[in-house]
mmCIF file of C-alpha atoms and ligand atoms in Angstrom:
data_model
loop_
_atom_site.group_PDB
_atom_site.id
_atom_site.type_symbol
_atom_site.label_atom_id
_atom_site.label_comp_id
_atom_site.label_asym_id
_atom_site.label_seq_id
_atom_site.Cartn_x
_atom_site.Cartn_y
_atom_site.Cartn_z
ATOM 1 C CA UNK J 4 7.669 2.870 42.257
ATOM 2 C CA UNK J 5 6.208 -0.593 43.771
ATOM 3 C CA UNK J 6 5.433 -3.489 40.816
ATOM 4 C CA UNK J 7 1.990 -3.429 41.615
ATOM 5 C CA UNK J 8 1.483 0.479 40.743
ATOM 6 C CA UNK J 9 3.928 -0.102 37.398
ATOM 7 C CA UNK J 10 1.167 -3.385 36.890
ATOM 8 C CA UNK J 11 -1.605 -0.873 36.790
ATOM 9 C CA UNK J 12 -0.204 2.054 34.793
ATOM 10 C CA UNK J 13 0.461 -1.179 32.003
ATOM 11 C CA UNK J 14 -2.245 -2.982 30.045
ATOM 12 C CA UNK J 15 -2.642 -6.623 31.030
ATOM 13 C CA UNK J 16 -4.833 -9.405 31.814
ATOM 14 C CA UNK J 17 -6.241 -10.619 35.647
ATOM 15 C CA UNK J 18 -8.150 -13.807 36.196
ATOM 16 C CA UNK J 19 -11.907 -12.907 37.056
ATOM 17 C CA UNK J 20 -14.162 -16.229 38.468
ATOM 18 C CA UNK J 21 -11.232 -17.909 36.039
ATOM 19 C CA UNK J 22 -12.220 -15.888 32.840
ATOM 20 C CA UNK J 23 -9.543 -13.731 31.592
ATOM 21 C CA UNK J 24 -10.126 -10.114 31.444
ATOM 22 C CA UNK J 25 -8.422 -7.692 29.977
ATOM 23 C CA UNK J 26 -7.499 -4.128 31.269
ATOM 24 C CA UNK J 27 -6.464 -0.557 30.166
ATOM 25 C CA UNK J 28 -4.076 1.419 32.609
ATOM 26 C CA UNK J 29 -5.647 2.813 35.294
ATOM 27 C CA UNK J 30 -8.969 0.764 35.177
ATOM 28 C CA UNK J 31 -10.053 -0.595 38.390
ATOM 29 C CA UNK J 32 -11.263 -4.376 38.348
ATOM 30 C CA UNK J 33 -14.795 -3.231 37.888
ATOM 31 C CA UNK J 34 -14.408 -1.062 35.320
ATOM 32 C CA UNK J 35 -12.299 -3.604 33.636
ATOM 33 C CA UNK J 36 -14.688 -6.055 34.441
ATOM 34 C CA UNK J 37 -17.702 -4.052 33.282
ATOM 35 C CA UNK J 38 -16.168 -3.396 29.630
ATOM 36 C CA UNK J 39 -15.460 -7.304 28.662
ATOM 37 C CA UNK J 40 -19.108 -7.546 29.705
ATOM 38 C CA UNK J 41 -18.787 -8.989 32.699
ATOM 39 C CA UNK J 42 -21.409 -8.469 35.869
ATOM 40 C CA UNK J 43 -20.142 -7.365 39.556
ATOM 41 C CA UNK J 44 -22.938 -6.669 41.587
ATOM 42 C CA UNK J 45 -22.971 -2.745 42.750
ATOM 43 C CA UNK J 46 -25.107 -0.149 44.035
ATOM 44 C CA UNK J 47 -23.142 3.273 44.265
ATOM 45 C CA UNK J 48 -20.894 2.814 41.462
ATOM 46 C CA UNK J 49 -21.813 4.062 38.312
ATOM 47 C CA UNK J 50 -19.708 4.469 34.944
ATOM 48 C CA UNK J 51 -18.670 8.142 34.315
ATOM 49 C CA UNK J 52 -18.838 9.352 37.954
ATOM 50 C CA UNK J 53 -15.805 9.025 40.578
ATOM 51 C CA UNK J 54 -15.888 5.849 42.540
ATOM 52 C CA UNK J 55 -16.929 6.167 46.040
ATOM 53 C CA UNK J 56 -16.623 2.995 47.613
ATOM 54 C CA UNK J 57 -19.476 2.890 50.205
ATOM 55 C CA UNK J 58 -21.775 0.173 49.131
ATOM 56 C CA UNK J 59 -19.550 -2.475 49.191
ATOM 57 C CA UNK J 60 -21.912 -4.456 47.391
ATOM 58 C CA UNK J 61 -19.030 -5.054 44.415
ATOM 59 C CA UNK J 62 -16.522 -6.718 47.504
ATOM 60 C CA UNK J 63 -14.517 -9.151 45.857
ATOM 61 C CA UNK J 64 -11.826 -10.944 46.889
ATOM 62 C CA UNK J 65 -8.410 -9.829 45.399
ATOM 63 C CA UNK J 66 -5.528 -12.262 45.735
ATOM 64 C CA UNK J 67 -7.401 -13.537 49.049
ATOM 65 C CA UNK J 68 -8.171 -10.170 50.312
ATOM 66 C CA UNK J 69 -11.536 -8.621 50.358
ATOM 67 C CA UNK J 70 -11.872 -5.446 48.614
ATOM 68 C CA UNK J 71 -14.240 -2.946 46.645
ATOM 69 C CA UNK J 72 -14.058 -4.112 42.968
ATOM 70 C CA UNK J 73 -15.026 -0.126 41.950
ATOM 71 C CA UNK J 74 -12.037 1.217 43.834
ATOM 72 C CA UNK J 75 -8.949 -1.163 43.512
ATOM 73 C CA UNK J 76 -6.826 -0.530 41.139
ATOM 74 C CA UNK J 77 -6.524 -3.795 37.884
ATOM 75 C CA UNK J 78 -3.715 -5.090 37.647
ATOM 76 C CA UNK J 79 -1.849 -7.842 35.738
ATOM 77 C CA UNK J 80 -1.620 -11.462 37.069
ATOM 78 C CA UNK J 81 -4.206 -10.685 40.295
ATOM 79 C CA UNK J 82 -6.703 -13.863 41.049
ATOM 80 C CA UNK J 83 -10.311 -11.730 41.589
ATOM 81 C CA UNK J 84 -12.868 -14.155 42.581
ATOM 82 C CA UNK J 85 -16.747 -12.968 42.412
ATOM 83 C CA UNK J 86 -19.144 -15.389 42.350
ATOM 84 C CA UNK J 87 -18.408 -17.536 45.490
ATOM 85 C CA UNK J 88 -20.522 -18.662 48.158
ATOM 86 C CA UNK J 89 -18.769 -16.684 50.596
ATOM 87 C CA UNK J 90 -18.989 -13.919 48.554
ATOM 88 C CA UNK J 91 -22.896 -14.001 47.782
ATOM 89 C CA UNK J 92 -23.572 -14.159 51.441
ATOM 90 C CA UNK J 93 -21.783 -11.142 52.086
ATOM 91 C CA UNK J 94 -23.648 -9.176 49.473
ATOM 92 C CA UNK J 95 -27.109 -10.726 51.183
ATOM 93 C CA UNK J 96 -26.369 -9.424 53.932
ATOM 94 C CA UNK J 97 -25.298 -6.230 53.292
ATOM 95 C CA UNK J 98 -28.541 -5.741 51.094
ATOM 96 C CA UNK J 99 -31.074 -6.773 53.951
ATOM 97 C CA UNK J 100 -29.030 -4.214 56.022
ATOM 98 C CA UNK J 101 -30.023 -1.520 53.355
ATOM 99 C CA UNK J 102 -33.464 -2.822 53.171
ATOM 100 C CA UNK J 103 -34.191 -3.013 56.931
ATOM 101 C CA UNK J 104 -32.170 0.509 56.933
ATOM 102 C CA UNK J 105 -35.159 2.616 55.321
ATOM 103 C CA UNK J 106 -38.826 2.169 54.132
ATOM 104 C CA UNK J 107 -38.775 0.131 50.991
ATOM 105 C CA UNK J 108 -42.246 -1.155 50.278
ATOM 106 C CA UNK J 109 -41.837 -2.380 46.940
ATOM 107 C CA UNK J 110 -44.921 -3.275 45.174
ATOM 108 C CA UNK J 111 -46.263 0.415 46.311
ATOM 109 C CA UNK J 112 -43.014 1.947 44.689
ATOM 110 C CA UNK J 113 -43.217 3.727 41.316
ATOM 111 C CA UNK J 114 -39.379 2.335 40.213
ATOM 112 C CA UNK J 115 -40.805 -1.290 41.110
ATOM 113 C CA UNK J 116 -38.460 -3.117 38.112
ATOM 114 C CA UNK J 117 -36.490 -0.717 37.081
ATOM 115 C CA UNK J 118 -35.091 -0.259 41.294
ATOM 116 C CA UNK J 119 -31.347 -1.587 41.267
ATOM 117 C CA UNK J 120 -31.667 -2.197 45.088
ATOM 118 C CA UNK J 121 -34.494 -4.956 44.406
ATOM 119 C CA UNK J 122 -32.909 -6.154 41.627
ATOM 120 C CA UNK J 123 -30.201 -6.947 42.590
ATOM 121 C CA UNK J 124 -31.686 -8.717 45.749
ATOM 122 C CA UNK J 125 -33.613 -10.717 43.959
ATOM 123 C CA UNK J 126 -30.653 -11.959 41.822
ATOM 124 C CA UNK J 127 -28.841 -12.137 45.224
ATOM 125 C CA UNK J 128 -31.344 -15.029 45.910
ATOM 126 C CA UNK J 129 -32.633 -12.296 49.466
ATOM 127 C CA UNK J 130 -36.082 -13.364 50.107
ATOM 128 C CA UNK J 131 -36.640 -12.177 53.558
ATOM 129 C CA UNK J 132 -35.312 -9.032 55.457
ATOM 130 C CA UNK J 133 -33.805 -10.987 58.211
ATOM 131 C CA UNK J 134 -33.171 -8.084 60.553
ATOM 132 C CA UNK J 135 -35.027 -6.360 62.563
ATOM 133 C CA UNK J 136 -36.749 -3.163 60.410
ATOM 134 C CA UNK J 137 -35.763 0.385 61.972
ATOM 135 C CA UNK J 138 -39.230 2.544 60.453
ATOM 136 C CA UNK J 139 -37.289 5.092 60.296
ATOM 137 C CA UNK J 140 -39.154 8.370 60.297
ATOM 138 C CA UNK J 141 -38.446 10.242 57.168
ATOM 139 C CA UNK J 142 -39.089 13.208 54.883
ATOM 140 C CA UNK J 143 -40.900 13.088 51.667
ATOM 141 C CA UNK J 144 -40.563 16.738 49.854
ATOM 142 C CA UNK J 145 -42.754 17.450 47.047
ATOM 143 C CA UNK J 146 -41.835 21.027 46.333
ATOM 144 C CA UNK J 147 -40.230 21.009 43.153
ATOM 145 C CA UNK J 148 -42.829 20.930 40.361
ATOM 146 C CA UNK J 149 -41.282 18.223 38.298
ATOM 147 C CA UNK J 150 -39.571 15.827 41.084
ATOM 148 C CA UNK J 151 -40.067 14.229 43.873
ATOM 149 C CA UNK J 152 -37.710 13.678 46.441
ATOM 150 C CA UNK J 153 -38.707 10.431 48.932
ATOM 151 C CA UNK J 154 -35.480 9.948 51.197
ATOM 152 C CA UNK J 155 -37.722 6.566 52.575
ATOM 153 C CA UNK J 156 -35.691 4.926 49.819
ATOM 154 C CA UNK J 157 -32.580 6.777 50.042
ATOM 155 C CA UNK J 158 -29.693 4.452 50.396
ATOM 156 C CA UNK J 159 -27.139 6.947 50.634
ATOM 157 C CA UNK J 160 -24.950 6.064 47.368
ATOM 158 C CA UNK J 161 -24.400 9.644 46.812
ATOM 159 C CA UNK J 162 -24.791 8.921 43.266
ATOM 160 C CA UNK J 163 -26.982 12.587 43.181
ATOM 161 C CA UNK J 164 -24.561 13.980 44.925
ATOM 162 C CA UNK J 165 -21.461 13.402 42.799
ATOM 163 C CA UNK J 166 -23.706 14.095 39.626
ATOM 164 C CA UNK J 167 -25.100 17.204 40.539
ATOM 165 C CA UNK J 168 -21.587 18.619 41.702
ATOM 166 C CA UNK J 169 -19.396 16.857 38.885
ATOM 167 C CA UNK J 170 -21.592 17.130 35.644
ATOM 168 C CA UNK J 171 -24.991 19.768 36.626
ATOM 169 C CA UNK J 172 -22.112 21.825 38.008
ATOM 170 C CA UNK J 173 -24.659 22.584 40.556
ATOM 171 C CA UNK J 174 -24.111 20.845 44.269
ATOM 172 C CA UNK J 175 -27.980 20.400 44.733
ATOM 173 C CA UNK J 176 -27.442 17.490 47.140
ATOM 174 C CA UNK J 177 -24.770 16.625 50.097
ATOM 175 C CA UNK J 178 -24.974 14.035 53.022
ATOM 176 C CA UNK J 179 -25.236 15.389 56.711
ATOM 177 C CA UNK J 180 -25.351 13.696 60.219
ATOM 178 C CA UNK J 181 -23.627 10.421 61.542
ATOM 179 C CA UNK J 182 -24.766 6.448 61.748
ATOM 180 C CA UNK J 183 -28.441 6.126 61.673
ATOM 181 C CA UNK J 184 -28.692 10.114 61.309
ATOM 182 C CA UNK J 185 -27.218 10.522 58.387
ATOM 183 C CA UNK J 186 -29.450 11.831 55.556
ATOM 184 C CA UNK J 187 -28.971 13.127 52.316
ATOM 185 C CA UNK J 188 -29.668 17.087 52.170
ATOM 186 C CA UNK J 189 -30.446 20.008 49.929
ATOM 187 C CA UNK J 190 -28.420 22.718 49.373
ATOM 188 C CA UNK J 191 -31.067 25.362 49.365
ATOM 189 C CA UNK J 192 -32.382 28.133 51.302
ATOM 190 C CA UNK J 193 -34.895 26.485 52.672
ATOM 191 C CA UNK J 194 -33.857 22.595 52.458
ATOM 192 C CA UNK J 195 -36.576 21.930 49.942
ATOM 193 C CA UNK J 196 -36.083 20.899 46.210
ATOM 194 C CA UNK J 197 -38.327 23.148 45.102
ATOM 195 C CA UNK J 198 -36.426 26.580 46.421
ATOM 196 C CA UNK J 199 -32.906 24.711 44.577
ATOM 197 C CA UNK J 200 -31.256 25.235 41.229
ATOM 198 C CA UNK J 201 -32.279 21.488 40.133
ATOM 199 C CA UNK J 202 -33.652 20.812 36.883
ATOM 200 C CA UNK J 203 -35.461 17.414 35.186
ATOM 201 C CA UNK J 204 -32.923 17.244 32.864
ATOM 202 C CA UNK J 205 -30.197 17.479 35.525
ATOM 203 C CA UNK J 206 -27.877 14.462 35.571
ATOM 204 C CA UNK J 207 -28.801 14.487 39.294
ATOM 205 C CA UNK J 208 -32.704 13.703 38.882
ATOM 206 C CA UNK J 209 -32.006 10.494 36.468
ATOM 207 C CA UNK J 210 -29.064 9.095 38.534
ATOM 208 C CA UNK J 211 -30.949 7.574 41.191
ATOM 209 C CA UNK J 212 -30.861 3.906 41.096
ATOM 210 C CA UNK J 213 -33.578 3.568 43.858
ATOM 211 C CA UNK J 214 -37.035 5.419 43.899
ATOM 212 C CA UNK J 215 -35.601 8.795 45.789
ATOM 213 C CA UNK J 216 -35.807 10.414 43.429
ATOM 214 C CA UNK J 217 -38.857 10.431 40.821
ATOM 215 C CA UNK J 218 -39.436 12.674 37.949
ATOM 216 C CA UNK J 219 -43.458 13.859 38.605
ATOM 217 C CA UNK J 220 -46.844 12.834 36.670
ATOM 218 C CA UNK J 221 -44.766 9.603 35.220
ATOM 219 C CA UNK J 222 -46.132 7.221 37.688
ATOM 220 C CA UNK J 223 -46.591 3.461 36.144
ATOM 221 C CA UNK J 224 -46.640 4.703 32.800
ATOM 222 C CA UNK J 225 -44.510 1.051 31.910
ATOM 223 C CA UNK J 226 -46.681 -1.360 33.941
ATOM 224 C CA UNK J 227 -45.187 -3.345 36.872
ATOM 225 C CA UNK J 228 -44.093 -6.675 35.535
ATOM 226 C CA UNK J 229 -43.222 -5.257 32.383
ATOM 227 C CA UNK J 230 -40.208 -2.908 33.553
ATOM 228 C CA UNK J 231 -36.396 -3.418 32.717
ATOM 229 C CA UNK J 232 -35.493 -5.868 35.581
ATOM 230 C CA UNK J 233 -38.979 -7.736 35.421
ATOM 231 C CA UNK J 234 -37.992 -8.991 32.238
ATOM 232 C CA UNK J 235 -34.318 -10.130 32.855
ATOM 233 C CA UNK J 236 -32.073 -10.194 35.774
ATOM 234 C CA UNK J 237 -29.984 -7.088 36.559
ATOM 235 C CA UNK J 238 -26.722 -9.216 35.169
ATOM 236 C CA UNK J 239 -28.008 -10.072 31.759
ATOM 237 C CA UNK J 240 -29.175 -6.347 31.259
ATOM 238 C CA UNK J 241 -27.367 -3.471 29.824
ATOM 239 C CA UNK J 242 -28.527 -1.646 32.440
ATOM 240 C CA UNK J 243 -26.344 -4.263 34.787
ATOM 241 C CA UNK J 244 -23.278 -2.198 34.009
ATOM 242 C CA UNK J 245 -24.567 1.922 34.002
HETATM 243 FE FE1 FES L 304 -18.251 -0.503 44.918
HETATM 244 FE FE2 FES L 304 -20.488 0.518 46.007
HETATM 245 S S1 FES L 304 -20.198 -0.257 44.009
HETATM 246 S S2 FES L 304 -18.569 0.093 46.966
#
């Protein structure tokens, strides 16, 4: 067995943005991260569902090497720098890919404040797309009677699709298609919501940290301005770690 795998079966401490932080075996860094209270920007990580490593937005740089905060392993004596100029850039960047990616017109958009996609570009400091917008033409199914399902604003985190197989028990939702085609997708007879086994109460209909998917006739019932992230940056919020 390597030192670095008997490191992370071990309690011990790593250096985060020089804070100290201490670890249980088997955490990764951002789990480790997330329980001293710490903040590591991410989009499709989510505490209580497998990592899945796509976002990137939670790259960090591990002993000098880049790498997903949600999937590598803690372990004692690593450097893990966060917050660095380098760093923040990245993270810019890859969120004005997402946004130029799909249709996301905020101040029309029903999770406006509480959307972890906007809030965490505006604590990224993003204030313009900078690429090139795609307009990609996309489905909006309205079938179920209690939720709606917009994939405009889909980012592809899969979060639905790990909590509807892994906690509903159900596999309501999987990801088909490749590069620009890939979409998420129902698994129902006909493709719609409305013909599959999902419920309101499903883990899978509250997971979404972008407006995909909306519970029905709850539209702006918290005014915009007055929502979660409105009120304090994603990284001083509770919510900054779900
Ligand atoms: Fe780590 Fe998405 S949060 S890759």
């Amino acid at each position: 067995m390597s030192n670095q795998r008997i490191d992370a079966l071990s309690p011990g401490t790593f250096t985060f943005d020089d804070q100290d932080i201490e670890f249980a075996p088997g955490d990764t860094i951002m789990q480790a991260v997330t329980r001293a209270g710490g903040y590591i920007p991410h989009l499709c990580w989510r505490d209580g569902l497998h990592a899945h490593g796509s976002c990137r937005l939670c790259t960090v740089k591990v002993n000098g090497r880049m790498g997903a905060a949600c999937t590598v392993q803690a372990s004692a004596g690593q450097n893990v720098e966060s917050n660095t100029e380098e760093l923040r850039t990245l993270r810019r960047t890859l969120l004005q890919m997402l946004f130029v990616e799909g249709n996301h017109f905020c101040p029309s958009c029903e999770k406006s404040g509480n959307c972890r996609l906007q809030a965490t570009a505006y604590e990224a400091g993003m204030t313009d797309p900078h690429f090139e917008e795609f307009y990609p033409n996309r489905k909006v199914d309205a079938s179920h009677p209690d939720l709606l399902l917009d994939l405009n604003r889909c980012i592809l985190c899969e979060q639905c699709v790990r909590a509807s197989r892994d906690l509903d028990g159900k596999n309501v939702f999987a990801v088909s298609g490749h590069g620009v085609q890939t979409r998420l997708v129902v698994n129902s007879p006909s493709g719609l919501l409305g013909d599959s086994q999902i419920a309101a109460t499903d883990h899978a209909a509250q997971v979404c940290p972008v407006g995909a998917i909306l519970p029905k006739r709850r539209g702006f019932v918290i005014p915009i301005g007055q929502r979660r992230f409105d009120l304090e940056p994603i990284s001083q919020t509770q919510e900054g770690a779900a």
